[in-house]
mmCIF file of C-alpha atoms in Angstrom:
data_model
loop_
_atom_site.group_PDB
_atom_site.id
_atom_site.type_symbol
_atom_site.label_atom_id
_atom_site.label_comp_id
_atom_site.label_asym_id
_atom_site.label_seq_id
_atom_site.Cartn_x
_atom_site.Cartn_y
_atom_site.Cartn_z
ATOM 1 C CA UNK A 1 12.424 -25.707 -23.055
ATOM 2 C CA UNK A 2 13.285 -22.099 -23.784
ATOM 3 C CA UNK A 3 10.421 -20.599 -21.218
ATOM 4 C CA UNK A 4 12.088 -23.038 -18.550
ATOM 5 C CA UNK A 5 16.121 -21.472 -19.415
ATOM 6 C CA UNK A 6 14.499 -18.042 -19.499
ATOM 7 C CA UNK A 7 12.412 -18.537 -16.095
ATOM 8 C CA UNK A 8 15.915 -20.147 -14.594
ATOM 9 C CA UNK A 9 17.822 -17.254 -15.488
ATOM 10 C CA UNK A 10 15.810 -14.538 -14.333
ATOM 11 C CA UNK A 11 15.396 -16.880 -10.523
ATOM 12 C CA UNK A 12 19.441 -16.954 -10.937
ATOM 13 C CA UNK A 13 19.279 -12.719 -11.724
ATOM 14 C CA UNK A 14 16.658 -12.050 -9.117
ATOM 15 C CA UNK A 15 18.830 -13.798 -6.591
ATOM 16 C CA UNK A 16 21.557 -11.737 -7.509
ATOM 17 C CA UNK A 17 19.820 -9.070 -7.300
ATOM 18 C CA UNK A 18 18.198 -9.742 -3.659
ATOM 19 C CA UNK A 19 21.778 -10.815 -2.329
ATOM 20 C CA UNK A 20 22.683 -7.275 -3.357
ATOM 21 C CA UNK A 21 20.195 -5.150 -2.221
ATOM 22 C CA UNK A 22 19.713 -7.126 1.233
ATOM 23 C CA UNK A 23 23.731 -6.803 1.766
ATOM 24 C CA UNK A 24 23.225 -2.871 1.263
ATOM 25 C CA UNK A 25 20.223 -2.913 3.040
ATOM 26 C CA UNK A 26 21.573 -4.506 6.328
ATOM 27 C CA UNK A 27 24.463 -1.915 5.719
ATOM 28 C CA UNK A 28 22.708 1.307 5.663
ATOM 29 C CA UNK A 29 19.894 0.160 8.255
ATOM 30 C CA UNK A 30 22.495 -1.105 10.696
ATOM 31 C CA UNK A 31 25.940 0.505 10.068
ATOM 32 C CA UNK A 32 25.423 3.733 8.004
ATOM 33 C CA UNK A 33 28.464 5.584 10.168
ATOM 34 C CA UNK A 34 30.799 2.844 9.289
ATOM 35 C CA UNK A 35 29.974 2.743 5.651
ATOM 36 C CA UNK A 36 30.329 6.264 5.115
ATOM 37 C CA UNK A 37 33.495 6.226 7.640
ATOM 38 C CA UNK A 38 35.013 3.443 5.020
ATOM 39 C CA UNK A 39 34.183 5.237 1.852
ATOM 40 C CA UNK A 40 36.081 8.117 3.493
ATOM 41 C CA UNK A 41 32.912 10.594 2.884
ATOM 42 C CA UNK A 42 32.185 13.328 5.545
ATOM 43 C CA UNK A 43 29.943 12.403 8.224
ATOM 44 C CA UNK A 44 26.483 12.632 7.420
ATOM 45 C CA UNK A 45 23.373 12.335 9.632
ATOM 46 C CA UNK A 46 22.753 8.554 9.981
ATOM 47 C CA UNK A 47 18.787 8.615 9.728
ATOM 48 C CA UNK A 48 19.681 10.195 6.136
ATOM 49 C CA UNK A 49 20.564 6.777 5.000
ATOM 50 C CA UNK A 50 18.902 4.432 7.407
ATOM 51 C CA UNK A 51 15.759 4.941 5.417
ATOM 52 C CA UNK A 52 17.112 3.572 1.922
ATOM 53 C CA UNK A 53 18.171 0.405 3.978
ATOM 54 C CA UNK A 54 14.803 -0.157 4.767
ATOM 55 C CA UNK A 55 13.628 0.303 1.382
ATOM 56 C CA UNK A 56 16.511 -1.940 -0.096
ATOM 57 C CA UNK A 57 15.858 -4.559 2.660
ATOM 58 C CA UNK A 58 12.135 -4.513 1.490
ATOM 59 C CA UNK A 59 13.146 -5.390 -2.245
ATOM 60 C CA UNK A 60 15.387 -7.436 -1.562
ATOM 61 C CA UNK A 61 12.616 -9.195 0.174
ATOM 62 C CA UNK A 62 10.060 -8.507 -3.201
ATOM 63 C CA UNK A 63 12.771 -10.105 -5.486
ATOM 64 C CA UNK A 64 12.367 -13.623 -2.736
ATOM 65 C CA UNK A 65 8.840 -13.484 -3.348
ATOM 66 C CA UNK A 66 9.130 -12.923 -7.397
ATOM 67 C CA UNK A 67 11.586 -15.850 -6.981
ATOM 68 C CA UNK A 68 9.205 -18.341 -5.202
ATOM 69 C CA UNK A 69 6.534 -16.823 -7.506
ATOM 70 C CA UNK A 70 7.240 -15.272 -11.292
ATOM 71 C CA UNK A 71 4.050 -15.447 -13.371
ATOM 72 C CA UNK A 72 2.421 -11.852 -14.206
ATOM 73 C CA UNK A 73 5.301 -10.580 -11.807
ATOM 74 C CA UNK A 74 6.330 -8.364 -14.713
ATOM 75 C CA UNK A 75 5.561 -4.858 -13.347
ATOM 76 C CA UNK A 76 8.623 -5.762 -10.591
ATOM 77 C CA UNK A 77 10.856 -6.573 -12.219
ATOM 78 C CA UNK A 78 10.755 -3.986 -15.005
ATOM 79 C CA UNK A 79 10.617 -1.622 -11.693
ATOM 80 C CA UNK A 80 14.082 -3.284 -9.939
ATOM 81 C CA UNK A 81 15.288 -2.962 -13.511
ATOM 82 C CA UNK A 82 14.807 0.450 -14.387
ATOM 83 C CA UNK A 83 16.016 1.349 -10.458
ATOM 84 C CA UNK A 84 18.864 -0.742 -10.496
ATOM 85 C CA UNK A 85 19.605 1.623 -14.022
ATOM 86 C CA UNK A 86 19.128 4.789 -12.822
ATOM 87 C CA UNK A 87 21.244 4.197 -9.284
ATOM 88 C CA UNK A 88 23.752 2.953 -11.704
ATOM 89 C CA UNK A 89 23.977 5.971 -13.793
ATOM 90 C CA UNK A 90 23.651 8.000 -10.766
ATOM 91 C CA UNK A 91 27.031 6.138 -9.042
ATOM 92 C CA UNK A 92 28.626 6.629 -12.280
ATOM 93 C CA UNK A 93 28.279 10.281 -12.545
ATOM 94 C CA UNK A 94 29.310 10.562 -9.054
ATOM 95 C CA UNK A 95 32.427 8.200 -9.943
ATOM 96 C CA UNK A 96 33.441 10.668 -12.693
ATOM 97 C CA UNK A 97 32.037 14.111 -12.026
ATOM 98 C CA UNK A 98 31.875 14.101 -7.734
ATOM 99 C CA UNK A 99 34.958 12.426 -6.379
ATOM 100 C CA UNK A 100 33.820 12.089 -3.107
ATOM 101 C CA UNK A 101 35.557 9.663 -0.484
ATOM 102 C CA UNK A 102 37.537 6.451 -2.017
ATOM 103 C CA UNK A 103 37.144 5.877 -6.181
ATOM 104 C CA UNK A 104 36.449 1.965 -5.143
ATOM 105 C CA UNK A 105 33.629 2.832 -2.855
ATOM 106 C CA UNK A 106 31.975 4.462 -5.862
ATOM 107 C CA UNK A 107 32.906 2.853 -8.919
ATOM 108 C CA UNK A 108 32.364 -1.181 -7.696
ATOM 109 C CA UNK A 109 28.944 0.102 -7.411
ATOM 110 C CA UNK A 110 28.454 1.147 -10.391
ATOM 111 C CA UNK A 111 29.526 -1.054 -12.372
ATOM 112 C CA UNK A 112 28.104 -3.836 -10.456
ATOM 113 C CA UNK A 113 24.503 -2.019 -10.277
ATOM 114 C CA UNK A 114 24.990 -1.658 -13.839
ATOM 115 C CA UNK A 115 25.326 -5.249 -14.675
ATOM 116 C CA UNK A 116 22.750 -6.053 -12.658
ATOM 117 C CA UNK A 117 20.415 -4.035 -14.240
ATOM 118 C CA UNK A 118 21.123 -5.142 -17.622
ATOM 119 C CA UNK A 119 20.673 -8.831 -16.317
ATOM 120 C CA UNK A 120 17.078 -7.826 -14.850
ATOM 121 C CA UNK A 121 16.099 -6.352 -18.325
ATOM 122 C CA UNK A 122 17.861 -9.679 -20.424
ATOM 123 C CA UNK A 123 16.080 -11.672 -17.533
ATOM 124 C CA UNK A 124 12.790 -10.181 -18.051
ATOM 125 C CA UNK A 125 13.170 -10.155 -22.118
ATOM 126 C CA UNK A 126 13.707 -14.285 -21.645
ATOM 127 C CA UNK A 127 11.111 -14.542 -18.916
ATOM 128 C CA UNK A 128 8.277 -12.458 -20.828
ATOM 129 C CA UNK A 129 5.697 -15.240 -21.060
ATOM 130 C CA UNK A 130 5.809 -15.994 -17.661
ATOM 131 C CA UNK A 131 5.889 -12.215 -16.412
ATOM 132 C CA UNK A 132 2.704 -11.480 -18.440
#
């Protein structure tokens, strides 16, 4: 019963992660100029952001595949947990030390991604038997 609960929590966490990855990925792949303008930052070449959109979309799709079959997918979940931790810390640093554009455009993703990171680490622990 507890293992099933851990697996359900993992799936919900991966759905949240996939949603965030796909939304940001689509934004950075197709609308990077708009996102920079929305953030209040200085214009930069779109190619510097477009590639990250492709990576985020692929990670979102990977999460959906893990949701469908989580058996032995611990490495993927650990990679996503560490990735969100590092991204969250980078955004937190940018929010506190490098004021660029509007604060909310950095603060909201920083908090959101750090929460998702904690959820991924926690759900990985709860579903460790399935992910081995």
